[in-house]
Every structure is written in structure tokens, then in C-alpha cells.
Short mmCIF file of C-alpha atoms in Angstrom, two decimals:
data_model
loop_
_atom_site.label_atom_id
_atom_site.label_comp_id
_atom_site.label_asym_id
_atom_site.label_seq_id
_atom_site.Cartn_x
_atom_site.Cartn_y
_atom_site.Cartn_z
CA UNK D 161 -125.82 27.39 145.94
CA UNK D 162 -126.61 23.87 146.62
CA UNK D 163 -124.49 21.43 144.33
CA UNK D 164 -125.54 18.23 142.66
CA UNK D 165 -124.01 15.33 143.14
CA UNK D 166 -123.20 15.25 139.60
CA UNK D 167 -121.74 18.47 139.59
CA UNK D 168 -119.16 17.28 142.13
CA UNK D 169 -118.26 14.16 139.86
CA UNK D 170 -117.26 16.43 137.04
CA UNK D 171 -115.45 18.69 139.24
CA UNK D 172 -113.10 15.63 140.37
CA UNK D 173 -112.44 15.33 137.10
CA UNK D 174 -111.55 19.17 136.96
CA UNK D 175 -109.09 19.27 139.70
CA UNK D 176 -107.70 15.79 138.77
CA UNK D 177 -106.23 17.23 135.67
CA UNK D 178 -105.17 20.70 137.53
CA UNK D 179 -103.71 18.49 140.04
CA UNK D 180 -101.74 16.69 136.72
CA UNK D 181 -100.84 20.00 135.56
CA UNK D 182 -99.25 21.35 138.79
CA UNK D 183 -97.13 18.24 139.31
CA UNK D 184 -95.71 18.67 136.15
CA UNK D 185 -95.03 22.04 136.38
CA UNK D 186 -93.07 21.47 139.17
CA UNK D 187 -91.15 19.06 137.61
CA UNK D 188 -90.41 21.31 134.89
CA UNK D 189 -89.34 23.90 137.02
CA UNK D 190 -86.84 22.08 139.27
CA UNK D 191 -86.25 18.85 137.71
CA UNK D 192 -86.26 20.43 133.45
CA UNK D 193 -88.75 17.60 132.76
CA UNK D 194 -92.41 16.24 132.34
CA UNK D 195 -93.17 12.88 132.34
CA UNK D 196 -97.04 11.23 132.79
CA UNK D 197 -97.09 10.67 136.27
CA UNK D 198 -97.13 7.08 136.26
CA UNK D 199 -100.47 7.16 134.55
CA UNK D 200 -101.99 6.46 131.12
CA UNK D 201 -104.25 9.61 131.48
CA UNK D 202 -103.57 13.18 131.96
CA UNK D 203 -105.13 12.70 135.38
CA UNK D 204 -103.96 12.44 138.85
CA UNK D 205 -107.39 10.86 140.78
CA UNK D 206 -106.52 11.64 144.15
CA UNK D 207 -105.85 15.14 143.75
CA UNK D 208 -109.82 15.32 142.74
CA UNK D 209 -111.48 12.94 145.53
CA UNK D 210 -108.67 14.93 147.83
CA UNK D 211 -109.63 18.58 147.07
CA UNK D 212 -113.68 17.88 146.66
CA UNK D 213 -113.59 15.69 150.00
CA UNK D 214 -111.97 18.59 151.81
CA UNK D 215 -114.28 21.49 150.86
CA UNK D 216 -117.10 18.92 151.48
CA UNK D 217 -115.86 18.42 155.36
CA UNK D 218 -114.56 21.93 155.45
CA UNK D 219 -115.86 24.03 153.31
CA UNK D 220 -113.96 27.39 151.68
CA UNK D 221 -111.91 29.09 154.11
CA UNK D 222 -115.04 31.90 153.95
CA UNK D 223 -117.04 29.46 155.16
CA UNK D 224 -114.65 28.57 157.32
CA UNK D 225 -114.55 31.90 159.01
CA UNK D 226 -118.65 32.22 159.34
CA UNK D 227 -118.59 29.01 160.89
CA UNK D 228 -116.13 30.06 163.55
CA UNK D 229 -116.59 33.81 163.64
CA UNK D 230 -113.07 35.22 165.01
CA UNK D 231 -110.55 37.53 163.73
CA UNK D 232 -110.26 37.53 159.91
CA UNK D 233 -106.41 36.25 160.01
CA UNK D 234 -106.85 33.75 162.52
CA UNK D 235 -109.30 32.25 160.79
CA UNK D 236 -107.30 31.56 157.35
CA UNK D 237 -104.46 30.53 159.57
CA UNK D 238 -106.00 28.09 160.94
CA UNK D 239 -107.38 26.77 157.72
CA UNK D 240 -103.99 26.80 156.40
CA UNK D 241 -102.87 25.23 159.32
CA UNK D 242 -105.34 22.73 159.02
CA UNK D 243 -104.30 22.00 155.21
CA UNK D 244 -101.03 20.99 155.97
CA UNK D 245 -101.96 18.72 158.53
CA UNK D 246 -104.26 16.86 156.32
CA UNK D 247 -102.10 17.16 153.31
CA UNK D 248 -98.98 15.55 155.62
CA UNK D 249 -101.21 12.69 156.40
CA UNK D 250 -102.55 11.90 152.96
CA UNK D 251 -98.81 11.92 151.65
CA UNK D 252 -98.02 9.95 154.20
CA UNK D 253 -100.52 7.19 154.09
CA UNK D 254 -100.67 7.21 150.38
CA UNK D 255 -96.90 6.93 150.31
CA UNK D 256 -96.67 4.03 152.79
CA UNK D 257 -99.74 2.46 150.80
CA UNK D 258 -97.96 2.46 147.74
CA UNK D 259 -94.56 1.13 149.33
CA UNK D 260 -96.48 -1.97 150.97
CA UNK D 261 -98.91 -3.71 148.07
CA UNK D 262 -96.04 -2.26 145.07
CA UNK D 263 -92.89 -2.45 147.09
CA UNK D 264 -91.33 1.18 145.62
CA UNK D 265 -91.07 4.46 146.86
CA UNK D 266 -93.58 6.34 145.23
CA UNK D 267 -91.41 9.58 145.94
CA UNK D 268 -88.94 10.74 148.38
CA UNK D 269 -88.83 13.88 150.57
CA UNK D 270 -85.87 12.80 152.65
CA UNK D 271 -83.22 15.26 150.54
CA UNK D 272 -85.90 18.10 151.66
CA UNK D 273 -85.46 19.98 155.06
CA UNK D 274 -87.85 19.30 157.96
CA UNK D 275 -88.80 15.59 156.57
CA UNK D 276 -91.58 13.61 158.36
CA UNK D 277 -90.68 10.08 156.54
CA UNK D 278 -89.59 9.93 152.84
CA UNK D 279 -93.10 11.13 152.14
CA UNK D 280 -93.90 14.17 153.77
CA UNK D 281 -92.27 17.55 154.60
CA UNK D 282 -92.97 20.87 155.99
CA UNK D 283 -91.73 22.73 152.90
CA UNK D 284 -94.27 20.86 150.64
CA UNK D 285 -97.28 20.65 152.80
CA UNK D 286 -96.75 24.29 153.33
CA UNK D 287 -96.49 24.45 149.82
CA UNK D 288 -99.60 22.33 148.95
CA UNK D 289 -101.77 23.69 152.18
CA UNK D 290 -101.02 27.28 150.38
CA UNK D 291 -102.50 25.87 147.19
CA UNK D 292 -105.04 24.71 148.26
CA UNK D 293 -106.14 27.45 150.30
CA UNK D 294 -105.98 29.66 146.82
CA UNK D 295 -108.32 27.35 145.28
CA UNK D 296 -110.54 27.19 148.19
CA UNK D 297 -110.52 30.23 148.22
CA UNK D 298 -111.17 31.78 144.43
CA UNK D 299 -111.50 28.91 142.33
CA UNK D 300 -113.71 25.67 144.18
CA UNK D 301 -116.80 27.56 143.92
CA UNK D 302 -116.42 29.46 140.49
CA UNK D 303 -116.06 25.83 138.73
CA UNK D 304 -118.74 24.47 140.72
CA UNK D 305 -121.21 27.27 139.44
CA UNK D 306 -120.01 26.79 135.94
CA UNK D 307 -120.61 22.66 136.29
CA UNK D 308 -124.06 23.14 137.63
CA UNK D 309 -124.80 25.31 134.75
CA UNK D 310 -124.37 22.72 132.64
CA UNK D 311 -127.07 21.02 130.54
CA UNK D 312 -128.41 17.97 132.78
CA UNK D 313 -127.51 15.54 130.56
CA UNK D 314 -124.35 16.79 129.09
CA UNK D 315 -122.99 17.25 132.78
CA UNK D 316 -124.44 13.07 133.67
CA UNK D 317 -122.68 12.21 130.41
CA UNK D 318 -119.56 14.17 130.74
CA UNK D 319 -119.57 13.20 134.95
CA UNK D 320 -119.90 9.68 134.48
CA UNK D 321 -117.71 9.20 131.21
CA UNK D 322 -115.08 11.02 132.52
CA UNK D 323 -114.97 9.10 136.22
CA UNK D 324 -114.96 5.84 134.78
CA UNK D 325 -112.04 6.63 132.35
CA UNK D 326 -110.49 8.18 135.07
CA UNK D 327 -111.16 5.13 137.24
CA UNK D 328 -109.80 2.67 135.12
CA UNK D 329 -106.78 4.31 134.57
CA UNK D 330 -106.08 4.13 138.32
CA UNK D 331 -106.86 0.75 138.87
CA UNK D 332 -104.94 -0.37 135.46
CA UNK D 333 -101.90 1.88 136.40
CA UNK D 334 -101.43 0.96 140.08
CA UNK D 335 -102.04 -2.71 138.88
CA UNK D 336 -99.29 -2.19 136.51
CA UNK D 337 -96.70 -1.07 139.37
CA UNK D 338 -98.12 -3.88 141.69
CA UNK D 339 -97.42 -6.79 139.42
CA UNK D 340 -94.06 -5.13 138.22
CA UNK D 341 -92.96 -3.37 141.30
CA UNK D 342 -92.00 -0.43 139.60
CA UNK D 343 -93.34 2.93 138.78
CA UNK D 344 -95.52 3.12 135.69
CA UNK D 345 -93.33 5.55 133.18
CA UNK D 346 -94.52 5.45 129.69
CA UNK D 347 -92.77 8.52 128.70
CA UNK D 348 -91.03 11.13 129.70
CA UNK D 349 -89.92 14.47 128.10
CA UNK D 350 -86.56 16.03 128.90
CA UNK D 351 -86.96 20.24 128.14
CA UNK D 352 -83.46 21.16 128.50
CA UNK D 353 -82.37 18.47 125.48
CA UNK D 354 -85.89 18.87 123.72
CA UNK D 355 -85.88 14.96 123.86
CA UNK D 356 -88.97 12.69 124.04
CA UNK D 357 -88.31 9.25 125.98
CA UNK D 358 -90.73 6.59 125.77
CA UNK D 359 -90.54 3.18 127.45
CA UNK D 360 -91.52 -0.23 126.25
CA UNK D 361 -94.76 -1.27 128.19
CA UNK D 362 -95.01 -4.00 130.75
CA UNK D 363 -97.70 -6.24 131.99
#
């Protein structure tokens, strides 16, 4: 099926919220807390533009495999393979990004085995590449079906309202942690002491 370009808004949205959800999750599992990611909005942007740009470039990793017809296994790995190469880089340069205009360290890899930088390692780009892969695999195309579906001007409405919200909230967060040079917490909740923390807002 041939998306819209519509469809593909809304479905940044989507995957900007999964993306939300999985960080936290994470965080909850190893850490005992959830916190908002340094944004006002249950959103994480880049995991969106991230996630559509790549099946736009690459497709799903069955497409993958009809565009480079070879042995079934080969094929994922190499898709897999490719994922955490591209999911190294974009920690990377989003990390280093971050560091130069805000002056902090986003987050930090370096306790982590096989470390490339503070801001990339092979456990979680393996991690992230497998992810991805999942989604790619069962999930990207599902969603995009059901957004299509949509009534044209419910998805326009819904698309467009929902990007520039989630716009906003990335310029207006990472212009928070540039003028303070600080991460943007607004609140944080602890889930081993069942304790809500929420922190006086800045500029």
C-alpha cells in the first residue's frame, strides 16, 4: 500500500510516544524510576522522525530481503547489522549535539561494556537495532494501514495538531536546557518509595 504523506505525520507521532514509553520502561526496570524525559510532553520526537526516516530509506526487513534476494538469515542479519550502525551514529551525533549548544551530557554509556564515547555502546545499539527490527518487522506497517484508514480530515487534523504540539515541545524543551545548561526535569517518580518529585521550573 502506498502511504500518504499525512499518514506518515501521524505515525511520528505514534512511535514518538512508544519511543517515550520504552525509555521509561527501562528506567523503571533498572533504575526503579520514571521521570518525563526532559520534556513537557509524553513524547520523545526523534524516536518518530528516527524510526519513519529509516523504513522510508530502508524499508521493513521483508522488503529488505526482496530487494536483495539471498538467504533468509542473512538477510535480517544484515538489517540488524545495519540498525546498529545507524542507531550508534544517531546516539552519537545527537549526544555530541546536545553536549556542544547545552553544555551537559545528555546521557552516559561509559559505565556500560564495549563503549564508543559516553554516548554509544554495543550492548544498547544491539539492544535498540533488535527493537527496531521487531517493529519493522510486525508493527511499522500494521499502524500505517490503520492511519491511512483514517477519515481524511480527522487524520490532517490529528497529523498536523499533533506535530506542532510535538514540535513545540522540542524546541521549548531543548531551549530550556540551552539557556540553563541543564537537563529539563520537571518531575520525576521514584517506584520503589512510591514518591512523586517535582521541580520548580526555570526559564
Amino acid at each position: 500500500m502506498k502511504y500518504t504523506t499525512i499518514a506518515y505525520l501521524l505515525t511520528v507521532t505514534i512511535i514518538s510516544f512508544l519511543g517515550y514509553c520504552v525509555e521509561n520502561i527501562w528506567l523503571a526496570v533498572t533504575q526503579q524510576y520514571i521521570n518525563n524525559r526532559n520534556m513537557y510532553l509524553p513524547f520523545l520526537l526523534g524516536y518518530g522522525l528516527a524510526v519513519v526516516g529509516i523504513y522510508l530509506t530502508f524499508g521493513t526487513p521483508k522488503k529488505w530481503l526482496k530487494r536483495k534476494p539471498t538467504n533468509k538469515y542473512t538477510a535480517y542479519l544484515g538489517y540488524f547489522i545495519l540498525m546498529i550502525i545507524l542507531v550508534s551514529i544517531g546516539e552519537i551525533l545527537l549526544g555530541k549535539t546536545v553536549e556542544y549548544f547545552c553544555e551537559i551530557t545528555y546521557w552516559n554509556y561509559e559505565k556500560l561494556p564495549f563503549h564508543l564515547t559516553k554516548y554509544t555502546s554495543l550492548p544498547t545499539s544491539i539492544g535498540f537495532a533488535g527493537i527496531i527490527e521487531f517493529f519493522m518487522e510486525y508493527l511499522m506497517e500494521p499502524i500505517l494501514n490503520k492511519v491511512q484508514q483514517l477519515p481524511k480530515t480527522t487524520l490532517q487534523i490529528l497529523a498536523v495538531g499533533f506535530f506542532i504540539l510535538l514540535m513545540g515541545d522540542f524546541l521549548i524543551s531543548f531551549r530550556s536546557m540551552y539557556l540553563n545548561k541543564k537537563p529539563n526535569y520537571l518531575w520525576k517518580y521514584d517506584i520503589a518509595q512510591n514518591h512523586f518529585i517535582y521541580y520548580p521550573r526555570v526559564k
